GROMACS .gro file of C-alpha atoms in nm:
model
  309
    1MET     CA    1  -1.826   1.086   0.065
    2SER     CA    2  -1.792   1.078  -0.312
    3GLY     CA    3  -1.701   1.416  -0.455
    4GLY     CA    4  -1.504   1.533  -0.152
    5PRO     CA    5  -1.561   1.608   0.213
    6SER     CA    6  -1.672   1.959   0.301
    7GLY     CA    7  -1.588   2.222   0.560
    8GLY     CA    8  -1.289   2.253   0.792
    9THR     CA    9  -0.936   2.387   0.823
   10ALA     CA   10  -0.614   2.199   0.811
   11ALA     CA   11  -0.366   2.245   1.092
   12GLY     CA   12  -0.577   2.496   1.280
   13GLU     CA   13  -0.376   2.774   1.116
   14ARG     CA   14  -0.657   2.892   0.889
   15GLY     CA   15  -0.970   2.940   1.095
   16HIS     CA   16  -1.135   2.703   1.339
   17ALA     CA   17  -1.335   2.460   1.124
   18PRO     CA   18  -1.270   2.084   1.159
   19ALA     CA   19  -0.964   1.928   1.001
   20ARG     CA   20  -1.021   1.683   0.717
   21ALA     CA   21  -0.857   1.427   0.494
   22ALA     CA   22  -0.971   1.179   0.230
   23VAL     CA   23  -0.877   0.883   0.017
   24LEU     CA   24  -0.869   0.949  -0.360
   25GLY     CA   25  -0.910   0.694  -0.637
   26HIS     CA   26  -1.138   0.543  -0.899
   27PRO     CA   27  -1.341   0.343  -0.817
   28ILE     CA   28  -1.324   0.417  -0.446
   29GLY     CA   29  -1.648   0.288  -0.292
   30HIS     CA   30  -1.481  -0.031  -0.170
   31SER     CA   31  -1.201   0.147   0.017
   32LYS     CA   32  -1.143   0.048   0.379
   33SER     CA   33  -0.934   0.358   0.450
   34PRO     CA   34  -1.220   0.559   0.608
   35ALA     CA   35  -1.280   0.279   0.860
   36LEU     CA   36  -0.909   0.251   0.941
   37HIS     CA   37  -0.849   0.623   0.979
   38GLY     CA   38  -1.171   0.679   1.169
   39ALA     CA   39  -1.081   0.411   1.421
   40ALA     CA   40  -0.734   0.560   1.469
   41TYR     CA   41  -0.854   0.916   1.519
   42ALA     CA   42  -1.117   0.801   1.769
   43ALA     CA   43  -0.855   0.606   1.965
   44LEU     CA   44  -0.625   0.908   1.964
   45GLY     CA   45  -0.900   1.151   2.061
   46ILE     CA   46  -0.853   1.356   1.742
   47GLU     CA   47  -1.138   1.526   1.556
   48LEU     CA   48  -1.059   1.477   1.189
   49GLU     CA   49  -1.314   1.417   0.915
   50TYR     CA   50  -1.199   1.149   0.669
   51GLY     CA   51  -1.391   1.057   0.354
   52ARG     CA   52  -1.373   0.910   0.005
   53VAL     CA   53  -1.336   1.107  -0.319
   54ASP     CA   54  -1.397   0.929  -0.649
   55LEU     CA   55  -1.166   1.091  -0.905
   56THR     CA   56  -1.031   1.004  -1.248
   57GLU     CA   57  -0.690   1.125  -1.362
   58GLU     CA   58  -0.860   1.396  -1.567
   59GLN     CA   59  -1.046   1.527  -1.262
   60LEU     CA   60  -0.743   1.521  -1.033
   61PRO     CA   61  -0.583   1.862  -1.113
   62ALA     CA   62  -0.903   2.051  -1.039
   63PHE     CA   63  -0.944   1.868  -0.711
   64ILE     CA   64  -0.586   1.943  -0.605
   65GLY     CA   65  -0.664   2.307  -0.681
   66ARG     CA   66  -0.947   2.282  -0.429
   67VAL     CA   67  -0.715   2.134  -0.168
   68ARG     CA   68  -0.483   2.431  -0.215
   69SER     CA   69  -0.762   2.688  -0.190
   70GLU     CA   70  -1.002   2.543   0.068
   71PRO     CA   71  -0.927   2.550   0.440
   72GLY     CA   72  -0.920   2.233   0.639
   73TRP     CA   73  -0.709   1.983   0.452
   74ARG     CA   74  -0.455   1.781   0.651
   75GLY     CA   75  -0.376   1.511   0.400
   76LEU     CA   76  -0.475   1.274   0.123
   77SER     CA   77  -0.447   0.899   0.083
   78VAL     CA   78  -0.396   0.813  -0.283
   79THR     CA   79  -0.481   0.486  -0.454
   80MET     CA   80  -0.521   0.359  -0.810
   81PRO     CA   81  -0.513   0.499  -1.069
   82LEU     CA   82  -0.371   0.821  -0.926
   83LYS     CA   83  -0.038   0.727  -0.764
   84SER     CA   84   0.170   0.847  -1.058
   85ALA     CA   85  -0.069   1.112  -1.192
   86ILE     CA   86  -0.058   1.309  -0.868
   87VAL     CA   87   0.323   1.331  -0.851
   88PRO     CA   88   0.355   1.641  -1.077
   89LEU     CA   89   0.082   1.814  -0.876
   90VAL     CA   90   0.262   1.817  -0.539
   91ASP     CA   91   0.535   2.059  -0.436
   92ARG     CA   92   0.798   1.805  -0.332
   93LEU     CA   93   0.853   1.437  -0.258
   94GLU     CA   94   1.008   1.303   0.060
   95GLY     CA   95   1.168   0.974   0.158
   96ARG     CA   96   1.049   0.667  -0.029
   97ALA     CA   97   0.831   0.875  -0.261
   98ALA     CA   98   1.139   1.060  -0.386
   99GLU     CA   99   1.323   0.730  -0.434
  100LEU     CA  100   1.038   0.554  -0.613
  101GLY     CA  101   0.873   0.844  -0.798
  102VAL     CA  102   0.535   0.715  -0.676
  103LEU     CA  103   0.336   0.833  -0.377
  104ASN     CA  104   0.032   0.712  -0.186
  105THR     CA  105   0.018   0.994   0.069
  106VAL     CA  106   0.003   1.374   0.050
  107VAL     CA  107   0.052   1.590   0.358
  108VAL     CA  108  -0.072   1.948   0.351
  109GLU     CA  109   0.184   2.165   0.527
  110HIS     CA  110   0.147   2.538   0.586
  111GLY     CA  111   0.416   2.768   0.456
  112PRO     CA  112   0.438   3.148   0.455
  113ALA     CA  113   0.294   3.163   0.104
  114GLY     CA  114   0.015   2.914   0.168
  115PRO     CA  115  -0.036   2.536   0.159
  116VAL     CA  116   0.256   2.314   0.060
  117LEU     CA  117   0.173   1.966  -0.068
  118VAL     CA  118   0.434   1.702   0.022
  119GLY     CA  119   0.428   1.349  -0.117
  120TYR     CA  120   0.521   1.038   0.081
  121ASN     CA  121   0.505   0.664   0.018
  122THR     CA  122   0.387   0.453   0.312
  123ASP     CA  123   0.318   0.141   0.101
  124VAL     CA  124   0.677   0.024   0.157
  125THR     CA  125   0.633   0.028   0.534
  126GLY     CA  126   0.294  -0.138   0.494
  127ILE     CA  127   0.444  -0.433   0.309
  128VAL     CA  128   0.746  -0.468   0.537
  129GLU     CA  129   0.539  -0.455   0.856
  130ALA     CA  130   0.285  -0.704   0.721
  131PHE     CA  131   0.563  -0.958   0.669
  132ARG     CA  132   0.740  -0.879   0.997
  133HIS     CA  133   0.426  -0.914   1.206
  134ALA     CA  134   0.370  -1.253   1.042
  135GLY     CA  135   0.710  -1.362   1.171
  136CYS     CA  136   0.888  -1.315   0.838
  137ALA     CA  137   1.162  -1.067   0.924
  138ARG     CA  138   1.408  -1.170   0.653
  139ALA     CA  139   1.398  -1.320   0.305
  140GLU     CA  140   1.672  -1.419   0.063
  141SER     CA  141   1.456  -1.430  -0.248
  142ALA     CA  142   1.132  -1.268  -0.360
  143ALA     CA  143   0.881  -1.284  -0.643
  144ILE     CA  144   0.659  -0.991  -0.736
  145LEU     CA  145   0.348  -1.032  -0.948
  146GLY     CA  146   0.307  -0.722  -1.161
  147ALA     CA  147   0.537  -0.430  -1.238
  148GLY     CA  148   0.323  -0.122  -1.176
  149ASN     CA  149   0.325   0.142  -0.904
  150THR     CA  150   0.265  -0.093  -0.611
  151ALA     CA  151   0.535  -0.324  -0.746
  152LEU     CA  152   0.785  -0.040  -0.701
  153ALA     CA  153   0.696  -0.027  -0.331
  154ALA     CA  154   0.725  -0.405  -0.317
  155VAL     CA  155   1.080  -0.386  -0.458
  156ALA     CA  156   1.188  -0.145  -0.186
  157ALA     CA  157   1.015  -0.359   0.077
  158VAL     CA  158   1.176  -0.691  -0.017
  159ALA     CA  159   1.514  -0.517  -0.034
  160GLU     CA  160   1.453  -0.394   0.322
  161LEU     CA  161   1.376  -0.752   0.422
  162GLY     CA  162   1.721  -0.852   0.298
  163ALA     CA  163   1.633  -1.011  -0.036
  164ARG     CA  164   1.920  -1.054  -0.281
  165GLN     CA  165   1.717  -1.152  -0.584
  166VAL     CA  166   1.372  -1.082  -0.720
  167ALA     CA  167   1.167  -1.236  -0.999
  168PHE     CA  168   0.905  -1.023  -1.171
  169LEU     CA  169   0.614  -1.236  -1.285
  170VAL     CA  170   0.421  -1.028  -1.536
  171ARG     CA  171   0.164  -1.046  -1.809
  172ASP     CA  172   0.377  -0.835  -2.046
  173PRO     CA  173   0.754  -0.873  -1.992
  174SER     CA  174   0.820  -0.577  -2.223
  175ARG     CA  175   0.665  -0.335  -1.969
  176THR     CA  176   0.886  -0.397  -1.668
  177GLY     CA  177   1.154  -0.134  -1.727
  178GLU     CA  178   1.083   0.093  -1.432
  179ALA     CA  179   1.048  -0.189  -1.179
  180VAL     CA  180   1.355  -0.372  -1.309
  181GLY     CA  181   1.558  -0.051  -1.305
  182LEU     CA  182   1.467   0.015  -0.943
  183ALA     CA  183   1.550  -0.340  -0.840
  184GLN     CA  184   1.890  -0.315  -1.003
  185ARG     CA  185   1.959   0.020  -0.837
  186VAL     CA  186   1.898  -0.128  -0.493
  187GLY     CA  187   2.130  -0.418  -0.569
  188LEU     CA  188   1.891  -0.702  -0.646
  189ARG     CA  189   1.954  -0.971  -0.905
  190VAL     CA  190   1.659  -0.965  -1.142
  191THR     CA  191   1.474  -1.215  -1.358
  192VAL     CA  192   1.155  -1.156  -1.555
  193GLU     CA  193   0.909  -1.430  -1.642
  194ALA     CA  194   0.575  -1.440  -1.820
  195LEU     CA  195   0.301  -1.482  -1.561
  196ALA     CA  196   0.137  -1.769  -1.746
  197GLU     CA  197   0.450  -1.983  -1.702
  198ALA     CA  198   0.579  -1.855  -1.367
  199ALA     CA  199   0.407  -2.067  -1.101
  200PRO     CA  200   0.724  -2.272  -1.030
  201ALA     CA  201   0.925  -1.952  -0.981
  202ALA     CA  202   0.668  -1.819  -0.736
  203VAL     CA  203   0.663  -2.124  -0.511
  204GLY     CA  204   1.044  -2.121  -0.509
  205ALA     CA  205   1.069  -1.772  -0.356
  206ASP     CA  206   1.084  -1.704   0.017
  207VAL     CA  207   0.830  -1.423  -0.008
  208VAL     CA  208   0.583  -1.334  -0.281
  209VAL     CA  209   0.392  -1.009  -0.326
  210SER     CA  210   0.102  -1.001  -0.569
  211THR     CA  211   0.038  -0.641  -0.671
  212LEU     CA  212  -0.220  -0.734  -0.935
  213PRO     CA  213  -0.577  -0.598  -0.925
  214PRO     CA  214  -0.863  -0.814  -0.796
  215ARG     CA  215  -0.915  -1.131  -1.002
  216ALA     CA  216  -0.621  -1.049  -1.234
  217ALA     CA  217  -0.422  -1.334  -1.078
  218ASP     CA  218  -0.697  -1.596  -1.108
  219GLY     CA  219  -0.535  -1.776  -1.400
  220PHE     CA  220  -0.201  -1.778  -1.220
  221ALA     CA  221  -0.375  -1.917  -0.911
  222ASP     CA  222  -0.504  -2.208  -1.116
  223ALA     CA  223  -0.148  -2.276  -1.233
  224VAL     CA  224  -0.026  -2.277  -0.871
  225ALA     CA  225  -0.302  -2.517  -0.774
  226ALA     CA  226  -0.208  -2.748  -1.062
  227LEU     CA  227   0.161  -2.778  -0.971
  228PRO     CA  228   0.290  -3.127  -0.895
  229VAL     CA  229   0.237  -3.245  -0.540
  230GLY     CA  230   0.612  -3.233  -0.476
  231ALA     CA  231   0.636  -2.859  -0.548
  232GLN     CA  232   0.811  -2.710  -0.245
  233MET     CA  233   0.621  -2.464  -0.026
  234GLU     CA  234   0.876  -2.475   0.254
  235HIS     CA  235   1.239  -2.374   0.296
  236ASP     CA  236   1.487  -2.353   0.580
  237GLY     CA  237   1.318  -2.045   0.725
  238GLY     CA  238   0.966  -2.195   0.716
  239ALA     CA  239   0.674  -2.186   0.474
  240ARG     CA  240   0.668  -1.963   0.167
  241VAL     CA  241   0.475  -1.646   0.243
  242LEU     CA  242   0.239  -1.467   0.002
  243LEU     CA  243   0.103  -1.117   0.048
  244ASP     CA  244  -0.187  -1.054  -0.189
  245VAL     CA  245  -0.262  -0.681  -0.187
  246ALA     CA  246  -0.599  -0.736  -0.360
  247TYR     CA  247  -0.831  -0.771  -0.060
  248ASP     CA  248  -1.174  -0.757  -0.225
  249PRO     CA  249  -1.305  -1.021  -0.272
  250TRP     CA  250  -1.131  -1.222  -0.002
  251PRO     CA  251  -1.001  -1.480   0.001
  252SER     CA  252  -0.875  -1.432  -0.352
  253ARG     CA  253  -0.837  -1.737  -0.571
  254LEU     CA  254  -0.461  -1.695  -0.545
  255ALA     CA  255  -0.478  -1.688  -0.164
  256GLU     CA  256  -0.684  -2.007  -0.163
  257ALA     CA  257  -0.447  -2.185  -0.405
  258TRP     CA  258  -0.140  -2.077  -0.208
  259LYS     CA  259  -0.284  -2.189   0.124
  260GLY     CA  260  -0.401  -2.512  -0.035
  261ARG     CA  261  -0.040  -2.595  -0.128
  262GLY     CA  262   0.073  -2.540   0.232
  263GLY     CA  263   0.200  -2.182   0.201
  264VAL     CA  264   0.130  -1.892   0.438
  265VAL     CA  265  -0.105  -1.618   0.316
  266LEU     CA  266  -0.116  -1.259   0.441
  267HIS     CA  267  -0.442  -1.072   0.391
  268GLY     CA  268  -0.405  -0.762   0.175
  269LEU     CA  269  -0.574  -0.563   0.450
  270GLU     CA  270  -0.272  -0.626   0.674
  271MET     CA  271  -0.060  -0.413   0.442
  272LEU     CA  272  -0.339  -0.154   0.433
  273VAL     CA  273  -0.349  -0.131   0.811
  274HIS     CA  274   0.024  -0.071   0.845
  275GLN     CA  275   0.047   0.184   0.564
  276ALA     CA  276  -0.253   0.366   0.716
  277VAL     CA  277  -0.078   0.381   1.055
  278GLU     CA  278   0.204   0.578   0.893
  279GLN     CA  279  -0.045   0.806   0.719
  280VAL     CA  280  -0.209   0.883   1.053
  281VAL     CA  281   0.131   0.974   1.196
  282LEU     CA  282   0.199   1.203   0.899
  283PHE     CA  283  -0.144   1.369   0.911
  284THR     CA  284  -0.142   1.430   1.287
  285GLY     CA  285   0.219   1.422   1.410
  286ARG     CA  286   0.107   1.168   1.673
  287THR     CA  287   0.368   0.889   1.677
  288GLU     CA  288   0.162   0.695   1.932
  289ALA     CA  289  -0.051   0.591   1.635
  290ARG     CA  290   0.211   0.315   1.599
  291SER     CA  291   0.120   0.174   1.941
  292GLN     CA  292  -0.028  -0.172   1.986
  293HIS     CA  293  -0.358  -0.022   2.109
  294VAL     CA  294  -0.417   0.199   1.806
  295THR     CA  295  -0.310  -0.070   1.561
  296ASP     CA  296  -0.544  -0.316   1.731
  297VAL     CA  297  -0.849  -0.091   1.697
  298MET     CA  298  -0.762  -0.029   1.333
  299CYS     CA  299  -0.742  -0.406   1.274
  300ASP     CA  300  -1.077  -0.449   1.450
  301SER     CA  301  -1.236  -0.185   1.225
  302VAL     CA  302  -1.177  -0.396   0.912
  303GLY     CA  303  -1.191  -0.745   1.059
  304VAL     CA  304  -0.820  -0.824   1.046
  305PRO     CA  305  -0.679  -1.036   1.332
  306ARG     CA  306  -0.486  -0.826   1.580
  307ARG     CA  307  -0.109  -0.844   1.549
  308VAL     CA  308   0.088  -1.054   1.795
  309ALA     CA  309   0.296  -0.838   2.028
   0.00000   0.00000   0.00000
């Protein structure tokens, strides 16, 4: 649904047309969010139209104006490159979005003067739940590939998992200020390493989150694959666990290299499922979206193995 879904009212407070939501980004054709949300709404018995809208940063303000003026909008899922650009266009930030200054979710509330746009960040929960449902409930150390918007969510997530130190593995160490500042504020010890030389640091961390775009970690993957045979992929708590948020194509070269060295790999879609669950709760108010049944049908919709109860 490039260009925006049509018709509808939001919370049923402005007419009787169907409710609607959409995922925004550029490019957006590959997004799995419509499948995830559609499966959840069907399981919950909710009529809510959910589509894709391909938008650049320059086009975003005009589209947000439409959301404010057109009936029907319940919420927006926001992906690259809009997670920062949309922040000044909402009315307030809540929870993790306020802490991080980055959002991936907008909820359209209805105030006395009209729609109120509220920003949330469900990426943090998505990362945490992906690790927890893989049996990784705690981690002492973490490595994060990249230092952009998703890396900020990764910082908050590894802190929630109990990490005490984090290494940022980046292509340009001079551009890590925001991520490093956040890590220090939440009490993490921080190191920064150039990505080209950081494979040993990655395999030494309990958990690793790659926030790089598709194929951007291919060179790093080759460095992981080339490490000496004795490079440790296990620690007292079990195998080192990698979450690669880039899910298309899959498996990524990094996922293949990590698994080839004996590490555990989490599919990027696992994070997407769990962050989408929280979006469904925010868009509908239906907390049963977190149930095993709804999560299972969402996993089925994108071919991710169901979580273990």
